PDB file of C-alpha atoms and ligand atoms in Angstrom:
ATOM      1  CA  UNK A 186       0.022   0.047  -0.107  1.00  0.00           C
ATOM      2  CA  UNK A 187       1.534   3.216  -1.073  1.00  0.00           C
ATOM      3  CA  UNK A 188       1.048   6.413   1.192  1.00  0.00           C
ATOM      4  CA  UNK A 189       1.025   9.600   1.522  1.00  0.00           C
ATOM      5  CA  UNK A 190       2.590  11.971   4.259  1.00  0.00           C
ATOM      6  CA  UNK A 191       1.113  15.721   4.600  1.00  0.00           C
ATOM      7  CA  UNK A 192       3.366  17.762   6.912  1.00  0.00           C
ATOM      8  CA  UNK A 193       3.810  20.671   8.054  1.00  0.00           C
ATOM      9  CA  UNK A 194       5.393  21.176  11.390  1.00  0.00           C
ATOM     10  CA  UNK A 195       8.234  18.738  13.492  1.00  0.00           C
ATOM     11  CA  UNK A 196       6.951  15.838  12.193  1.00  0.00           C
ATOM     12  CA  UNK A 197       6.834  13.417  15.085  1.00  0.00           C
ATOM     13  CA  UNK A 198       3.376  11.217  13.941  1.00  0.00           C
ATOM     14  CA  UNK A 199       5.882  11.118  10.255  1.00  0.00           C
ATOM     15  CA  UNK A 200       8.044   9.701  13.066  1.00  0.00           C
ATOM     16  CA  UNK A 201       5.861   7.421  15.054  1.00  0.00           C
ATOM     17  CA  UNK A 202       4.448   5.925  11.227  1.00  0.00           C
ATOM     18  CA  UNK A 203       8.137   5.783   9.823  1.00  0.00           C
ATOM     19  CA  UNK A 204       9.095   3.524  12.746  1.00  0.00           C
ATOM     20  CA  UNK A 205       5.783   1.220  12.645  1.00  0.00           C
ATOM     21  CA  UNK A 206       6.196   0.601   9.247  1.00  0.00           C
ATOM     22  CA  UNK A 207       9.824  -0.339  10.337  1.00  0.00           C
ATOM     23  CA  UNK A 208       8.878  -2.753  12.677  1.00  0.00           C
ATOM     24  CA  UNK A 209       6.538  -4.510  10.385  1.00  0.00           C
ATOM     25  CA  UNK A 210       3.435  -3.123  11.816  1.00  0.00           C
ATOM     26  CA  UNK A 211       2.004  -1.581   9.139  1.00  0.00           C
ATOM     27  CA  UNK A 212       2.266  -3.657   5.248  1.00  0.00           C
ATOM     28  CA  UNK A 213       3.099  -0.402   3.534  1.00  0.00           C
ATOM     29  CA  UNK A 214       5.240   2.191   2.234  1.00  0.00           C
ATOM     30  CA  UNK A 215       5.461   6.093   2.522  1.00  0.00           C
ATOM     31  CA  UNK A 216       6.548   6.235  -0.977  1.00  0.00           C
ATOM     32  CA  UNK A 217       6.231  10.996  -0.942  1.00  0.00           C
ATOM     33  CA  UNK A 218       6.105  13.386   1.851  1.00  0.00           C
ATOM     34  CA  UNK A 219       4.541  16.231   1.196  1.00  0.00           C
ATOM     35  CA  UNK A 220       5.088  19.367   3.346  1.00  0.00           C
ATOM     36  CA  UNK A 221       3.662  22.866   3.256  1.00  0.00           C
ATOM     37  CA  UNK A 222       6.478  24.374   5.279  1.00  0.00           C
ATOM     38  CA  UNK A 223      10.000  24.699   3.660  1.00  0.00           C
ATOM     39  CA  UNK A 224      11.758  24.142   6.568  1.00  0.00           C
ATOM     40  CA  UNK A 225       9.724  21.819   8.013  1.00  0.00           C
ATOM     41  CA  UNK A 226      11.416  19.265   9.903  1.00  0.00           C
ATOM     42  CA  UNK A 227       9.329  16.352   9.089  1.00  0.00           C
ATOM     43  CA  UNK A 228      11.074  16.563   5.835  1.00  0.00           C
ATOM     44  CA  UNK A 229      15.051  16.532   7.762  1.00  0.00           C
ATOM     45  CA  UNK A 230      13.056  12.656   9.008  1.00  0.00           C
ATOM     46  CA  UNK A 231      12.290  11.771   5.577  1.00  0.00           C
ATOM     47  CA  UNK A 232      15.060  12.258   4.428  1.00  0.00           C
ATOM     48  CA  UNK A 233      17.262  10.061   6.574  1.00  0.00           C
ATOM     49  CA  UNK A 234      14.813   7.117   5.531  1.00  0.00           C
ATOM     50  CA  UNK A 235      16.171   8.203   2.491  1.00  0.00           C
ATOM     51  CA  UNK A 236      11.965   9.185   1.694  1.00  0.00           C
ATOM     52  CA  UNK A 237      11.486  12.030  -0.583  1.00  0.00           C
ATOM     53  CA  UNK A 238      10.122  15.124   0.031  1.00  0.00           C
ATOM     54  CA  UNK A 239       8.160  17.637  -1.182  1.00  0.00           C
ATOM     55  CA  UNK A 240       7.618  21.268  -0.417  1.00  0.00           C
ATOM     56  CA  UNK A 241       4.488  22.969  -1.971  1.00  0.00           C
ATOM     57  CA  UNK A 242       3.274  26.012  -0.066  1.00  0.00           C
ATOM     58  CA  UNK A 243       2.758  29.605  -1.235  1.00  0.00           C
ATOM     59  CA  UNK A 244       6.558  30.168  -1.726  1.00  0.00           C
ATOM     60  CA  UNK A 245       6.346  28.368  -4.910  1.00  0.00           C
ATOM     61  CA  UNK A 246       2.446  27.526  -5.806  1.00  0.00           C
ATOM     62  CA  UNK A 247       1.706  30.681  -4.610  1.00  0.00           C
ATOM     63  CA  UNK A 248      -2.891  29.618  -6.011  1.00  0.00           C
ATOM     64  CA  UNK A 249      -4.403  26.801  -4.093  1.00  0.00           C
ATOM     65  CA  UNK A 250      -5.609  25.798  -8.120  1.00  0.00           C
ATOM     66  CA  UNK A 251      -1.726  25.725  -8.408  1.00  0.00           C
ATOM     67  CA  UNK A 252      -1.213  23.846  -4.903  1.00  0.00           C
ATOM     68  CA  UNK A 253      -4.362  21.541  -6.273  1.00  0.00           C
ATOM     69  CA  UNK A 254      -3.148  20.518  -9.888  1.00  0.00           C
ATOM     70  CA  UNK A 255       1.170  20.005  -8.204  1.00  0.00           C
ATOM     71  CA  UNK A 256      -0.612  18.010  -5.613  1.00  0.00           C
ATOM     72  CA  UNK A 257      -3.119  15.758  -7.542  1.00  0.00           C
ATOM     73  CA  UNK A 258      -0.426  14.637 -10.071  1.00  0.00           C
ATOM     74  CA  UNK A 259       1.900  13.764  -7.701  1.00  0.00           C
ATOM     75  CA  UNK A 260      -0.525  11.824  -5.965  1.00  0.00           C
ATOM     76  CA  UNK A 261      -1.543  10.143  -9.183  1.00  0.00           C
ATOM     77  CA  UNK A 262       2.152   9.900 -10.510  1.00  0.00           C
ATOM     78  CA  UNK A 263       3.070   7.276  -7.100  1.00  0.00           C
ATOM     79  CA  UNK A 264      -0.138   5.923  -7.488  1.00  0.00           C
ATOM     80  CA  UNK A 265      -1.050   6.261  -3.163  1.00  0.00           C
ATOM     81  CA  UNK A 266      -3.324   4.197  -2.150  1.00  0.00           C
ATOM     82  CA  UNK A 267      -4.100   6.178   1.146  1.00  0.00           C
ATOM     83  CA  UNK A 268      -2.911   9.350   2.367  1.00  0.00           C
ATOM     84  CA  UNK A 269      -2.121  10.898   6.085  1.00  0.00           C
ATOM     85  CA  UNK A 270      -2.233  14.354   7.262  1.00  0.00           C
ATOM     86  CA  UNK A 271       0.425  14.512  10.097  1.00  0.00           C
ATOM     87  CA  UNK A 272       0.516  17.706  11.424  1.00  0.00           C
ATOM     88  CA  UNK A 273      -0.707  18.846   8.288  1.00  0.00           C
ATOM     89  CA  UNK A 274      -1.674  22.596   9.173  1.00  0.00           C
ATOM     90  CA  UNK A 275      -3.125  23.616   5.482  1.00  0.00           C
ATOM     91  CA  UNK A 276      -6.412  23.292   3.758  1.00  0.00           C
ATOM     92  CA  UNK A 277      -6.572  19.984   0.804  1.00  0.00           C
ATOM     93  CA  UNK A 278      -8.809  21.535  -2.103  1.00  0.00           C
ATOM     94  CA  UNK A 279     -12.308  19.147  -2.508  1.00  0.00           C
ATOM     95  CA  UNK A 280     -11.192  18.480  -5.682  1.00  0.00           C
ATOM     96  CA  UNK A 281      -8.219  16.237  -3.322  1.00  0.00           C
ATOM     97  CA  UNK A 282     -10.687  15.257  -0.470  1.00  0.00           C
ATOM     98  CA  UNK A 283     -13.944  13.819  -3.467  1.00  0.00           C
ATOM     99  CA  UNK A 284     -11.345  11.971  -4.839  1.00  0.00           C
ATOM    100  CA  UNK A 285      -9.426   9.870  -2.255  1.00  0.00           C
ATOM    101  CA  UNK A 286     -12.636  10.079  -0.719  1.00  0.00           C
ATOM    102  CA  UNK A 287     -12.221   7.108   2.439  1.00  0.00           C
ATOM    103  CA  UNK A 288      -8.944   7.420   1.809  1.00  0.00           C
ATOM    104  CA  UNK A 289      -7.830  10.783   3.562  1.00  0.00           C
ATOM    105  CA  UNK A 290      -6.928   9.715   7.651  1.00  0.00           C
ATOM    106  CA  UNK A 291      -5.905  12.433   9.879  1.00  0.00           C
ATOM    107  CA  UNK A 292      -5.099  13.232  13.760  1.00  0.00           C
ATOM    108  CA  UNK A 293      -6.430  15.370  16.064  1.00  0.00           C
ATOM    109  CA  UNK A 294      -5.055  16.722  19.512  1.00  0.00           C
ATOM    110  CA  UNK A 295      -8.916  16.446  21.218  1.00  0.00           C
ATOM    111  CA  UNK A 296     -11.399  14.012  21.818  1.00  0.00           C
ATOM    112  CA  UNK A 297     -13.863  15.189  18.401  1.00  0.00           C
ATOM    113  CA  UNK A 298     -16.659  17.014  18.203  1.00  0.00           C
ATOM    114  CA  UNK A 299     -14.695  18.791  21.088  1.00  0.00           C
ATOM    115  CA  UNK A 300     -12.195  21.771  20.288  1.00  0.00           C
ATOM    116  CA  UNK A 301     -12.304  20.817  16.861  1.00  0.00           C
ATOM    117  CA  UNK A 302     -12.715  22.750  13.995  1.00  0.00           C
ATOM    118  CA  UNK A 303     -11.727  25.929  12.430  1.00  0.00           C
ATOM    119  CA  UNK A 304      -8.875  27.872  14.637  1.00  0.00           C
ATOM    120  CA  UNK A 305      -8.847  24.606  16.931  1.00  0.00           C
ATOM    121  CA  UNK A 306      -5.101  23.688  15.664  1.00  0.00           C
ATOM    122  CA  UNK A 307      -1.954  22.696  17.841  1.00  0.00           C
ATOM    123  CA  UNK A 308      -0.840  23.516  21.229  1.00  0.00           C
ATOM    124  CA  UNK A 309      -4.489  26.504  21.012  1.00  0.00           C
ATOM    125  CA  UNK A 310      -6.252  23.188  21.455  1.00  0.00           C
ATOM    126  CA  UNK A 311      -5.242  21.789  24.421  1.00  0.00           C
ATOM    127  CA  UNK A 312      -5.094  26.031  25.588  1.00  0.00           C
ATOM    128  CA  UNK A 313      -8.921  25.311  25.062  1.00  0.00           C
ATOM    129  CA  UNK A 314      -9.095  22.886  26.807  1.00  0.00           C
ATOM    130  CA  UNK A 315      -7.367  23.523  30.351  1.00  0.00           C
ATOM    131  CA  UNK A 316      -9.448  26.497  29.920  1.00  0.00           C
ATOM    132  CA  UNK A 317     -12.611  25.548  30.115  1.00  0.00           C
ATOM    133  CA  UNK A 318     -11.375  22.323  32.958  1.00  0.00           C
ATOM    134  CA  UNK A 319     -12.739  19.555  31.284  1.00  0.00           C
ATOM    135  CA  UNK A 320     -11.361  16.614  33.205  1.00  0.00           C
ATOM    136  CA  UNK A 321     -10.839  14.558  30.295  1.00  0.00           C
ATOM    137  CA  UNK A 322      -9.076  15.379  26.559  1.00  0.00           C
ATOM    138  CA  UNK A 323      -7.066  13.008  23.541  1.00  0.00           C
ATOM    139  CA  UNK A 324      -7.153  12.264  20.572  1.00  0.00           C
ATOM    140  CA  UNK A 325      -9.180  11.752  17.682  1.00  0.00           C
ATOM    141  CA  UNK A 326      -8.010   9.676  14.517  1.00  0.00           C
ATOM    142  CA  UNK A 327     -10.559  10.873  11.356  1.00  0.00           C
ATOM    143  CA  UNK A 328     -11.580  10.275   7.812  1.00  0.00           C
ATOM    144  CA  UNK A 329     -11.567  13.375   5.772  1.00  0.00           C
ATOM    145  CA  UNK A 330     -14.428  14.630   4.946  1.00  0.00           C
ATOM    146  CA  UNK A 331     -14.854  18.434   3.220  1.00  0.00           C
ATOM    147  CA  UNK A 332     -15.513  19.989   6.550  1.00  0.00           C
ATOM    148  CA  UNK A 333     -12.323  20.802   9.160  1.00  0.00           C
ATOM    149  CA  UNK A 334     -12.401  17.597  11.334  1.00  0.00           C
ATOM    150  CA  UNK A 335     -15.644  17.118  10.737  1.00  0.00           C
ATOM    151  CA  UNK A 336     -15.137  13.125   9.228  1.00  0.00           C
ATOM    152  CA  UNK A 337     -16.601   9.465  10.509  1.00  0.00           C
ATOM    153  CA  UNK A 338     -13.783   9.100  13.516  1.00  0.00           C
ATOM    154  CA  UNK A 339     -11.873   5.637  13.504  1.00  0.00           C
ATOM    155  CA  UNK A 340     -10.084   5.680  16.672  1.00  0.00           C
ATOM    156  CA  UNK A 341     -10.263   7.812  19.588  1.00  0.00           C
ATOM    157  CA  UNK A 342      -7.572   7.665  22.641  1.00  0.00           C
ATOM    158  CA  UNK A 343      -7.868   9.417  26.057  1.00  0.00           C
ATOM    159  CA  UNK A 344      -5.833  11.265  28.363  1.00  0.00           C
ATOM    160  CA  UNK A 345      -7.048  12.088  31.720  1.00  0.00           C
ATOM    161  CA  UNK A 346      -6.775  16.213  32.510  1.00  0.00           C
ATOM    162  CA  UNK A 347      -4.003  17.231  35.973  1.00  0.00           C
ATOM    163  CA  UNK A 348      -4.823  19.937  38.113  1.00  0.00           C
ATOM    164  CA  UNK A 349      -0.896  21.149  36.752  1.00  0.00           C
ATOM    165  CA  UNK A 350      -1.171  20.210  33.962  1.00  0.00           C
ATOM    166  CA  UNK A 351       0.210  23.352  31.730  1.00  0.00           C
ATOM    167  CA  UNK A 352       0.128  23.498  27.864  1.00  0.00           C
ATOM    168  CA  UNK A 353       3.448  21.626  27.547  1.00  0.00           C
ATOM    169  CA  UNK A 354       2.928  18.907  29.980  1.00  0.00           C
ATOM    170  CA  UNK A 355      -0.764  17.680  28.803  1.00  0.00           C
ATOM    171  CA  UNK A 356      -0.035  18.115  24.544  1.00  0.00           C
ATOM    172  CA  UNK A 357       3.007  16.040  25.471  1.00  0.00           C
ATOM    173  CA  UNK A 358       0.932  13.682  26.905  1.00  0.00           C
ATOM    174  CA  UNK A 359      -1.683  13.687  24.221  1.00  0.00           C
ATOM    175  CA  UNK A 360       0.873  13.252  21.047  1.00  0.00           C
ATOM    176  CA  UNK A 361       1.888  10.089  22.769  1.00  0.00           C
ATOM    177  CA  UNK A 362      -1.487   9.052  22.699  1.00  0.00           C
ATOM    178  CA  UNK A 363      -1.530  10.018  18.842  1.00  0.00           C
ATOM    179  CA  UNK A 364       1.590   8.162  18.009  1.00  0.00           C
ATOM    180  CA  UNK A 365      -0.351   5.204  19.168  1.00  0.00           C
ATOM    181  CA  UNK A 366      -3.672   5.413  17.019  1.00  0.00           C
ATOM    182  CA  UNK A 367      -2.894   7.688  14.291  1.00  0.00           C
ATOM    183  CA  UNK A 368       0.097   4.005  13.202  1.00  0.00           C
ATOM    184  CA  UNK A 369      -2.873   1.593  14.303  1.00  0.00           C
ATOM    185  CA  UNK A 370      -5.264   3.300  12.177  1.00  0.00           C
ATOM    186  CA  UNK A 371      -3.312   2.685   8.789  1.00  0.00           C
ATOM    187  CA  UNK A 372      -2.597  -0.397  10.020  1.00  0.00           C
ATOM    188  CA  UNK A 373      -6.008  -1.296   9.555  1.00  0.00           C
ATOM    189  CA  UNK A 374      -6.672   0.028   6.653  1.00  0.00           C
ATOM    190  CA  UNK A 375      -3.804  -1.544   5.331  1.00  0.00           C
ATOM    191  CA  UNK A 376      -5.612  -4.263   6.189  1.00  0.00           C
ATOM    192  CA  UNK A 377      -8.505  -4.103   4.759  1.00  0.00           C
ATOM    193  CA  UNK A 378     -10.264  -3.818   7.795  1.00  0.00           C
ATOM    194  CA  UNK A 379     -12.027  -0.516   8.854  1.00  0.00           C
ATOM    195  CA  UNK A 380     -15.711  -0.160   6.626  1.00  0.00           C
ATOM    196  CA  UNK A 381     -17.200   3.625   6.580  1.00  0.00           C
ATOM    197  CA  UNK A 382     -21.197   3.099   7.266  1.00  0.00           C
ATOM    198  CA  UNK A 383     -22.933   6.859   7.114  1.00  0.00           C
ATOM    199  CA  UNK A 384     -20.867   8.759   9.777  1.00  0.00           C
ATOM    200  CA  UNK A 385     -19.749   5.770  11.839  1.00  0.00           C
ATOM    201  CA  UNK A 386     -16.319   3.855  10.877  1.00  0.00           C
ATOM    202  CA  UNK A 387     -17.167   0.278  11.859  1.00  0.00           C
ATOM    203  CA  UNK A 388     -13.711  -2.148  12.663  1.00  0.00           C
ATOM    204  CA  UNK A 389     -14.214  -5.820  11.445  1.00  0.00           C
TER     205      UNK A 389
HETATM  206  C1  LIG B  98       0.073  16.917  16.791  1.00  0.00           C
HETATM  207  O1  LIG B  98      -0.211  17.464  18.059  1.00  0.00           O
HETATM  208  C2  LIG B  98      -1.072  16.940  15.812  1.00  0.00           C
HETATM  209  O2  LIG B  98      -2.126  16.151  16.537  1.00  0.00           O
HETATM  210  C3  LIG B  98      -0.886  18.480  15.192  1.00  0.00           C
HETATM  211  O3  LIG B  98      -0.278  18.722  14.744  1.00  0.00           O
HETATM  212  C4  LIG B  98       0.866  18.508  15.791  1.00  0.00           C
HETATM  213  C5  LIG B  98       2.266  18.261  15.731  1.00  0.00           C
HETATM  214  O4  LIG B  98       2.174  16.862  15.222  1.00  0.00           O
HETATM  215  N1  LIG B  98      -2.013  17.920  14.463  1.00  0.00           N
HETATM  216  P1  LIG B  98       3.731  16.571  14.403  1.00  0.00           P
HETATM  217  O5  LIG B  98       4.673  16.725  16.028  1.00  0.00           O
HETATM  218  O6  LIG B  98       4.098  17.502  13.792  1.00  0.00           O
HETATM  219  O7  LIG B  98       3.578  15.737  13.654  1.00  0.00           O
END
């Protein structure tokens, strides 16, 4: 199974996927890493493992239509079966979402539908969790649809919020859970065990 991973930042989720493939837990291969940021450390992580990294952003493809065309061209050329959004901070045009329906997986650092959608990304999610005072948060892996963080949920795992948590301490524990459930969801997809029935994902 040919995988494309979309990144924008440090790439710890990408690293978790690379590590799981190397351990033989995932029957697939990362064919390409596409980054919306030229200097994303995630590109370095891929390079260390001989994975091609391509920057596609506002500096080299100024408008969305150009970026979309280039992305689709790469996905076709690499015969990609599954797209993973791993800390990807840009939007995917609906043409890509439609073409790869139920073959794009995203990781979000909260229990969707809480603390998600426009404006809830990265550290902002954990700030909102702490400000609200919830006792439980977690991470969600879901299929991407045309909304923001609105697609069918695949896996979730909880993290207890501690009274003395800071954004840093909480995000660290949530990230550890992300690194568990994202590779697990990819493994299930590769094994053909995910069946989408409307809003629900059945794990066979
Ligand atoms: C993670 O919290 C992820 O949930 C969010 O982006 C953050 C950075 O991820 N989408 P990574 O370290 O770049 O994988």
